[in-house]
PDB file of C-alpha atoms and ligand atoms in Angstrom:
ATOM      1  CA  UNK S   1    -103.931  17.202 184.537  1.00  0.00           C
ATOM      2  CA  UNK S   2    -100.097  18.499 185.024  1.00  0.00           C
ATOM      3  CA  UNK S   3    -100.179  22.727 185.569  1.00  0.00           C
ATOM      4  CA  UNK S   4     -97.164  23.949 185.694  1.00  0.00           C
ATOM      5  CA  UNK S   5     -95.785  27.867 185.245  1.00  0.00           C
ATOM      6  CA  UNK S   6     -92.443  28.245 183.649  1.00  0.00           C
ATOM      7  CA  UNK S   7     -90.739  31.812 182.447  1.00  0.00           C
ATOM      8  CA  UNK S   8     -91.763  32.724 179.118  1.00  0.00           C
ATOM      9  CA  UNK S   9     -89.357  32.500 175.902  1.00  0.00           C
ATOM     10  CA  UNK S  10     -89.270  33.434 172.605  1.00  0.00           C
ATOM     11  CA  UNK S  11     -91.323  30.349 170.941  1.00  0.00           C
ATOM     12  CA  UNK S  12     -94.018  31.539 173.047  1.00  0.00           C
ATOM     13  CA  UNK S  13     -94.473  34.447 171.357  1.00  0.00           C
ATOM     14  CA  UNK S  14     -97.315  33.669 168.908  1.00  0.00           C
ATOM     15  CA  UNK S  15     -99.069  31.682 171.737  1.00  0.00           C
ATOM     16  CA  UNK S  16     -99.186  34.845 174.204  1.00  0.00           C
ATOM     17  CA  UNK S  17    -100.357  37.469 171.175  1.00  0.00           C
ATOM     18  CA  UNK S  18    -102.995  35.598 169.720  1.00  0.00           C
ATOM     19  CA  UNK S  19    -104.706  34.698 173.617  1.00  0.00           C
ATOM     20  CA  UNK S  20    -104.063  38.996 174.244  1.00  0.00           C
ATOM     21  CA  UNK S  21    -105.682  39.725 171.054  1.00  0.00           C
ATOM     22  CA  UNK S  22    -108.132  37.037 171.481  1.00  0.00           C
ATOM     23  CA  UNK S  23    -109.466  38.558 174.922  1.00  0.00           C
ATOM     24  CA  UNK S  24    -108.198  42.673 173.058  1.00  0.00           C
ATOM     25  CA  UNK S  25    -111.215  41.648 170.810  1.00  0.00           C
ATOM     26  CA  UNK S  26    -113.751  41.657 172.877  1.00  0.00           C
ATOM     27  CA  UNK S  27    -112.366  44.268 175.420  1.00  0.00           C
ATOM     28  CA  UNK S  28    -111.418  43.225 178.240  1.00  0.00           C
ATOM     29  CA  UNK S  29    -107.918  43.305 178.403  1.00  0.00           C
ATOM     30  CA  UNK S  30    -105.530  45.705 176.469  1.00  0.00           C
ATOM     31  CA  UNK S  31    -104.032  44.654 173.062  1.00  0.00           C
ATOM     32  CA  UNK S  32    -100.285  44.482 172.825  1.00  0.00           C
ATOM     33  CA  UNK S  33     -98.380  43.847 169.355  1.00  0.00           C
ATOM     34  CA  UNK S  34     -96.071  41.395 168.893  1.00  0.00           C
ATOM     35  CA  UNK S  35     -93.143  43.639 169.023  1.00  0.00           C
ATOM     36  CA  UNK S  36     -94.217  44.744 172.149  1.00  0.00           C
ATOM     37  CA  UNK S  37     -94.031  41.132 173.727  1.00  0.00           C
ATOM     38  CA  UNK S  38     -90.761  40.058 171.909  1.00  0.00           C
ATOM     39  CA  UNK S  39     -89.547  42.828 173.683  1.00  0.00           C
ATOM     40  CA  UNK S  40     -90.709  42.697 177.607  1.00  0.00           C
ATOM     41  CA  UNK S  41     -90.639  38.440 176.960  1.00  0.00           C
ATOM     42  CA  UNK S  42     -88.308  38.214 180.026  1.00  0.00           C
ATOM     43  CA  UNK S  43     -91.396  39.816 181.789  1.00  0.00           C
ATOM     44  CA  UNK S  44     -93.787  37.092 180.711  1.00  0.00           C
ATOM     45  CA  UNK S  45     -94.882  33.856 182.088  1.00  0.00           C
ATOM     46  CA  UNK S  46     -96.561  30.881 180.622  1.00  0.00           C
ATOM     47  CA  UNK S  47     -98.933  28.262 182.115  1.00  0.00           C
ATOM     48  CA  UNK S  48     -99.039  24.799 180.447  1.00  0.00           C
ATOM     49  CA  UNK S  49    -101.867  22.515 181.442  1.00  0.00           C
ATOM     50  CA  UNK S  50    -100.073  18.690 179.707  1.00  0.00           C
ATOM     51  CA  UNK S  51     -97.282  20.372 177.809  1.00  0.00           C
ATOM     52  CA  UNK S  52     -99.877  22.291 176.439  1.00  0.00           C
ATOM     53  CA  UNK S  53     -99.980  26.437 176.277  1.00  0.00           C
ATOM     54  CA  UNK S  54    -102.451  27.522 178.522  1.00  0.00           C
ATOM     55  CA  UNK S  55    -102.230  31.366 179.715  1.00  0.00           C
ATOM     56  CA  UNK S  56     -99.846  34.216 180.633  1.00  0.00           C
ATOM     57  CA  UNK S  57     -99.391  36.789 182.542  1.00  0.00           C
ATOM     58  CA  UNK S  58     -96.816  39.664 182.561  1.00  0.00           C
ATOM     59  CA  UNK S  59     -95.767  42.498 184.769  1.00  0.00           C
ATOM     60  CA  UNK S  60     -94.457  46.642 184.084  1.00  0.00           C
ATOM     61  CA  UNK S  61     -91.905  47.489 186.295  1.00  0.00           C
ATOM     62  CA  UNK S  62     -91.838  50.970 187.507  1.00  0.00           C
ATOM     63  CA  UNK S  63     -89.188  51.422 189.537  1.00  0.00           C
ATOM     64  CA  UNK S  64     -87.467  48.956 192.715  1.00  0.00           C
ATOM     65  CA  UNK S  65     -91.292  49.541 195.074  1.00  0.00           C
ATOM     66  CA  UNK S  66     -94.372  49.195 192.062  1.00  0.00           C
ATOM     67  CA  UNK S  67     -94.765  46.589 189.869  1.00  0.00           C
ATOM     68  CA  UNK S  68     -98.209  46.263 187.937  1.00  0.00           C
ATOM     69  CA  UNK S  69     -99.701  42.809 186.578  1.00  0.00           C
ATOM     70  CA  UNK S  70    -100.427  43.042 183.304  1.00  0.00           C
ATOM     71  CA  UNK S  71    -101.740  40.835 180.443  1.00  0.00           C
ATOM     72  CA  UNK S  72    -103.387  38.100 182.471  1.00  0.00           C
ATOM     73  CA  UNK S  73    -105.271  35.694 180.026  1.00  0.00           C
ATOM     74  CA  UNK S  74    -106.276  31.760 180.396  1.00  0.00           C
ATOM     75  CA  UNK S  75    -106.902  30.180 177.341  1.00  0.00           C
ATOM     76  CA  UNK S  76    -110.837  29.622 177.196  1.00  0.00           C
ATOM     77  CA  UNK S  77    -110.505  25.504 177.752  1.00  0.00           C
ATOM     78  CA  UNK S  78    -108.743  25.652 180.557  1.00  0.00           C
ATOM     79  CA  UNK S  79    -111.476  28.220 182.220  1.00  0.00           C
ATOM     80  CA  UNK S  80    -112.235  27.548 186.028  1.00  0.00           C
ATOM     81  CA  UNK S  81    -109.000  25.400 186.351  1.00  0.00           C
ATOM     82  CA  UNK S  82    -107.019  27.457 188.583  1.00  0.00           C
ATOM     83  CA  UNK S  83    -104.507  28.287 185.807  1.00  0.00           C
ATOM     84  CA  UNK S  84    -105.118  31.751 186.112  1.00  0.00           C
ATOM     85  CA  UNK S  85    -104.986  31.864 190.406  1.00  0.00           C
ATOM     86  CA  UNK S  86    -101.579  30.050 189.506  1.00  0.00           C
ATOM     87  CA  UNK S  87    -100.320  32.430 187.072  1.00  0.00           C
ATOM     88  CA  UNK S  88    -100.856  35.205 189.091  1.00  0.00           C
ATOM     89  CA  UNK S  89     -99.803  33.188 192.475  1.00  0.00           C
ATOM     90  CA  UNK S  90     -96.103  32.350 190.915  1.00  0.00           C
ATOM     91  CA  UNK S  91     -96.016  35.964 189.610  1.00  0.00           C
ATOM     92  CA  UNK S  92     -96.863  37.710 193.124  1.00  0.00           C
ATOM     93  CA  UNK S  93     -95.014  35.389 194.802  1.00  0.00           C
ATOM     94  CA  UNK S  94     -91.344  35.880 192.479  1.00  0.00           C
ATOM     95  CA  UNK S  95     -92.059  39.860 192.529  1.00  0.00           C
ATOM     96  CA  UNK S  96     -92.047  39.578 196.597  1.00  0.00           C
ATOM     97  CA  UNK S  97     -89.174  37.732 196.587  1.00  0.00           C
ATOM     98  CA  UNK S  98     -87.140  40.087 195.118  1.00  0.00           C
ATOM     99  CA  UNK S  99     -88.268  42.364 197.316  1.00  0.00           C
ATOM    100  CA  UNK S 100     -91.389  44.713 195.875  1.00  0.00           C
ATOM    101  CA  UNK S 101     -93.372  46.250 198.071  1.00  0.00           C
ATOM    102  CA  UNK S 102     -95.997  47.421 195.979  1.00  0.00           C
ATOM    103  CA  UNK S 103     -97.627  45.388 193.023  1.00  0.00           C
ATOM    104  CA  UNK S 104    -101.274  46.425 191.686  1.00  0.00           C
ATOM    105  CA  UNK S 105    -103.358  45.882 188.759  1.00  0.00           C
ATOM    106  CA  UNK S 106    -105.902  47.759 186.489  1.00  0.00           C
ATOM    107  CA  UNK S 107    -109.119  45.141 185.550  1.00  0.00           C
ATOM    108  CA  UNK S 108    -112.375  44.365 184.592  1.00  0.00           C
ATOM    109  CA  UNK S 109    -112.380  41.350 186.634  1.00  0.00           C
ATOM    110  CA  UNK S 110    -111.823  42.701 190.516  1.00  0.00           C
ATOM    111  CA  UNK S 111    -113.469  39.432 192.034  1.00  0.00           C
ATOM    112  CA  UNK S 112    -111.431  37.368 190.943  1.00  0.00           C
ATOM    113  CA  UNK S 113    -107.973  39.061 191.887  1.00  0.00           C
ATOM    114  CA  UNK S 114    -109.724  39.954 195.611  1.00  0.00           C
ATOM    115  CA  UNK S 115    -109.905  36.197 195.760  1.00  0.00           C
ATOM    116  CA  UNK S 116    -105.980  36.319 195.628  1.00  0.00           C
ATOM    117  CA  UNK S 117    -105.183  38.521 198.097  1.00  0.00           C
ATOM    118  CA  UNK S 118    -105.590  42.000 196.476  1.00  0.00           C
ATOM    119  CA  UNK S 119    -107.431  44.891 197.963  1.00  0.00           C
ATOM    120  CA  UNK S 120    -109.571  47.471 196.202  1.00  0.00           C
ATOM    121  CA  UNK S 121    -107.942  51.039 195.891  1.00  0.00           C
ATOM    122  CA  UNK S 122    -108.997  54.203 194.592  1.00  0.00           C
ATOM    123  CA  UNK S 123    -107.217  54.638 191.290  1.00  0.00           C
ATOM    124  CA  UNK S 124    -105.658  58.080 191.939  1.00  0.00           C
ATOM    125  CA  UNK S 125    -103.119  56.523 194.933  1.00  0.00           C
ATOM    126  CA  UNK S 126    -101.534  55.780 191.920  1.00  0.00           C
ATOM    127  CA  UNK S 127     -98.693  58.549 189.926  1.00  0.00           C
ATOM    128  CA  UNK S 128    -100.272  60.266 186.942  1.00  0.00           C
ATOM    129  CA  UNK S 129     -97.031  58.513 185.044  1.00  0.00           C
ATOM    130  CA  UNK S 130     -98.921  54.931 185.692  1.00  0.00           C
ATOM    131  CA  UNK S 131    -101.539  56.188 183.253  1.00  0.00           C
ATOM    132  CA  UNK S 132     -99.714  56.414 180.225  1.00  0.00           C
ATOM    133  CA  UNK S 133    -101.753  53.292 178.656  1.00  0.00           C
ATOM    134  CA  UNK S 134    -104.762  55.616 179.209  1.00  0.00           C
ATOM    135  CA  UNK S 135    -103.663  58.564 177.318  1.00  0.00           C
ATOM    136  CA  UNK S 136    -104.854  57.236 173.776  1.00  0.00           C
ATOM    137  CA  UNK S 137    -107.838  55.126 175.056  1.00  0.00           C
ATOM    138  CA  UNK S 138    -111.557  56.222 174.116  1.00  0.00           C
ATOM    139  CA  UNK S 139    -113.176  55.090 177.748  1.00  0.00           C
ATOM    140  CA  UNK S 140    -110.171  57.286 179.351  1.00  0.00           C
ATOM    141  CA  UNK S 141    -113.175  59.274 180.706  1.00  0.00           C
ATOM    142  CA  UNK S 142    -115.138  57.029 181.722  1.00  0.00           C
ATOM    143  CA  UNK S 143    -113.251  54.290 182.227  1.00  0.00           C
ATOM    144  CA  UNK S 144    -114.873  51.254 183.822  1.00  0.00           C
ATOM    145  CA  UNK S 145    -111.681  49.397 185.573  1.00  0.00           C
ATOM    146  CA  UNK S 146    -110.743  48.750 189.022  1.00  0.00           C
ATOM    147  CA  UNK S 147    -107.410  49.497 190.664  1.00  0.00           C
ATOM    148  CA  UNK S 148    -106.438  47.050 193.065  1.00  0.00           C
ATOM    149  CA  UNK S 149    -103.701  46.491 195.282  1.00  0.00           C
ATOM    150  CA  UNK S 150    -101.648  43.280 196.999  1.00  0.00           C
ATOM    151  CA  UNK S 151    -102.216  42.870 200.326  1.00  0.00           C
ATOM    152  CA  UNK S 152     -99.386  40.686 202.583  1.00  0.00           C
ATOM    153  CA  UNK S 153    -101.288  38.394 205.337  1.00  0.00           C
TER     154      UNK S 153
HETATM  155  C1  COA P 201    -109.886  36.069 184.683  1.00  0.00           C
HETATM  156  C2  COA P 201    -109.147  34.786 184.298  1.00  0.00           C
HETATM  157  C3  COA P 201    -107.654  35.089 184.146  1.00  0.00           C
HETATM  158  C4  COA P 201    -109.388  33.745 185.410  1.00  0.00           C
HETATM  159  O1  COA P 201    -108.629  32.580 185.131  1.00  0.00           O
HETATM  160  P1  COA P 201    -109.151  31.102 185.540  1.00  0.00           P
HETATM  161  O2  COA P 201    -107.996  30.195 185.380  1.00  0.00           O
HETATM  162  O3  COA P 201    -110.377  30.802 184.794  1.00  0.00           O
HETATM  163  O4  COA P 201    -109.519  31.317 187.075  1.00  0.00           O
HETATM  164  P2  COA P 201    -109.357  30.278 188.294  1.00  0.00           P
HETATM  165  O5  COA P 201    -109.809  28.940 187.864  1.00  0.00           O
HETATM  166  O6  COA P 201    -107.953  30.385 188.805  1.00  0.00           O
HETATM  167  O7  COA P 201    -110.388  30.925 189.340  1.00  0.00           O
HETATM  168  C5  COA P 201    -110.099  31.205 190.672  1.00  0.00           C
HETATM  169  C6  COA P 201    -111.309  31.779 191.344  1.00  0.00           C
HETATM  170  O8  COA P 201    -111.691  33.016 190.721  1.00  0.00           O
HETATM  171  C7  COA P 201    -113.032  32.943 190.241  1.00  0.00           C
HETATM  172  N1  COA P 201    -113.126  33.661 188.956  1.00  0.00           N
HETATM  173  C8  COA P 201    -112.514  33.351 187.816  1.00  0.00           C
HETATM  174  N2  COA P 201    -112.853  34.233 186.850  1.00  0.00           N
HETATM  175  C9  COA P 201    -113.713  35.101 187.436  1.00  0.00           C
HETATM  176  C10 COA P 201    -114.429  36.228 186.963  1.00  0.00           C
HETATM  177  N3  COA P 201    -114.333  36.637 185.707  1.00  0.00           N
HETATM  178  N4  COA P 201    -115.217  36.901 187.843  1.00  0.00           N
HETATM  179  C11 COA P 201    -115.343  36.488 189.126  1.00  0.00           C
HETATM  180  N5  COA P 201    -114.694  35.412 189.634  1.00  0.00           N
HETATM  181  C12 COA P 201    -113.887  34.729 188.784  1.00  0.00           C
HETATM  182  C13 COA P 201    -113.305  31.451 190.066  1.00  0.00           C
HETATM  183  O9  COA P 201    -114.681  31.197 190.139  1.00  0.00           O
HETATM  184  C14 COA P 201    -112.558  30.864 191.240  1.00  0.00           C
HETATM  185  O10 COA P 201    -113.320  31.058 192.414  1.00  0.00           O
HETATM  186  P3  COA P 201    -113.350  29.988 193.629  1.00  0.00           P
HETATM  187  O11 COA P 201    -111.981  30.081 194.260  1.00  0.00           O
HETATM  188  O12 COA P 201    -114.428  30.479 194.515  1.00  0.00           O
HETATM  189  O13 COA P 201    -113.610  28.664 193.007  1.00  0.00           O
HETATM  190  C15 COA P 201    -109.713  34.167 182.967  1.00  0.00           C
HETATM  191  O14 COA P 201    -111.104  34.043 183.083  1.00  0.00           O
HETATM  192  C16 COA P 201    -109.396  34.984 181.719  1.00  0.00           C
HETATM  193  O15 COA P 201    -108.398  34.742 181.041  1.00  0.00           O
HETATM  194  N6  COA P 201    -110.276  35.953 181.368  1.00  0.00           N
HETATM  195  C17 COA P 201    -110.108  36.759 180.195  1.00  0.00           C
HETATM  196  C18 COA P 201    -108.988  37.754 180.328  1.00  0.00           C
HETATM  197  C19 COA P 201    -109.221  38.673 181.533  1.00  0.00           C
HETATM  198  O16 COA P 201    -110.306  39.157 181.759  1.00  0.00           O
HETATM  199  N7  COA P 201    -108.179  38.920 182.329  1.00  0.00           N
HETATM  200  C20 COA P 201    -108.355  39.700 183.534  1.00  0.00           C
HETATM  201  C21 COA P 201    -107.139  40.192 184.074  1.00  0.00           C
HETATM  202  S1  COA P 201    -106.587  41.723 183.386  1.00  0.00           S
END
């Protein structure tokens, strides 16, 4: 099994909206239209597992110190095959490298990004701006997602 993680490009466009709205669907991570991808594409990363499309991840950049990971999905076959660790590796590991010092995330699934080095924080560390995504959503209440933050060793 070849995994490799390569920066996204146009063609991949229809591969990285149907996995968001695949996982959209049944709530668990936000749904973005394909506009919205064409668009922030130089954000976006692909995994390929054999040539094959296998997950992405992207990040929203706001401003030179905070980056948040956005977007992270693994198709459902490749499950459990440390696609998504290397996703979010390659992605953590370019952002540093150009120097951010801060890069969080907003999720459902906390366990599995404290297994890659990030810390859970209280959500209100973060500027009220960072909640713009929440402003039209129905759980913005009661909303049942973890912040977490990237923690250097
Ligand atoms: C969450 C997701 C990206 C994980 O990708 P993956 O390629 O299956 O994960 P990996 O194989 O890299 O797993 C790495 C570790 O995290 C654990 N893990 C994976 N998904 C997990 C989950 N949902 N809850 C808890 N632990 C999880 C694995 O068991 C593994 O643990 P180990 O190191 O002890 O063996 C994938 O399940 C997915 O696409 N889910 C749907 C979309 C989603 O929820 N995205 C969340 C980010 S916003």
């Amino acid at each position: 099994m070849e995994k490799i993680v390569r920066r996204a490009t146009l063609l991949d466009v229809d591969n990285i909206y149907s996995l968001i709205e695949f996982y959209a669907n049944q709530g668990v991570i936000l749904k973005r239209e394909k506009q919205e991808i064409e668009k922030g594409i130089d954000n976006f990363f692909v995994a390929e597992v054999d040539g094959e499309f296998a997950g992405a991840v992207t990040f929203y950049d706001y401003g030179p110190s905070l980056k948040e990971v956005r977007s992270l999905a693994v198709c459902e076959k490749y499950h459990g095959c440390r696609v998504g660790t290397m996703l979010l590796k390659n992605l953590v590991e370019t952002l540093k490298s150009q120097g951010e010092s801060r890069i969080f995330t907003l999720t459902y699934k906390p366990k599995f990004f404290e297994k890659n080095g990030f810390i859970v924080v209280p959500k209100e560390i973060f500027p009220e701006k960072i909640w713009k995504d929440c402003q039209n959503c129905p759980d913005k209440d009661s909303c049942g997602e973890t912040a977490l933050i990237y923690k250097d060793h």
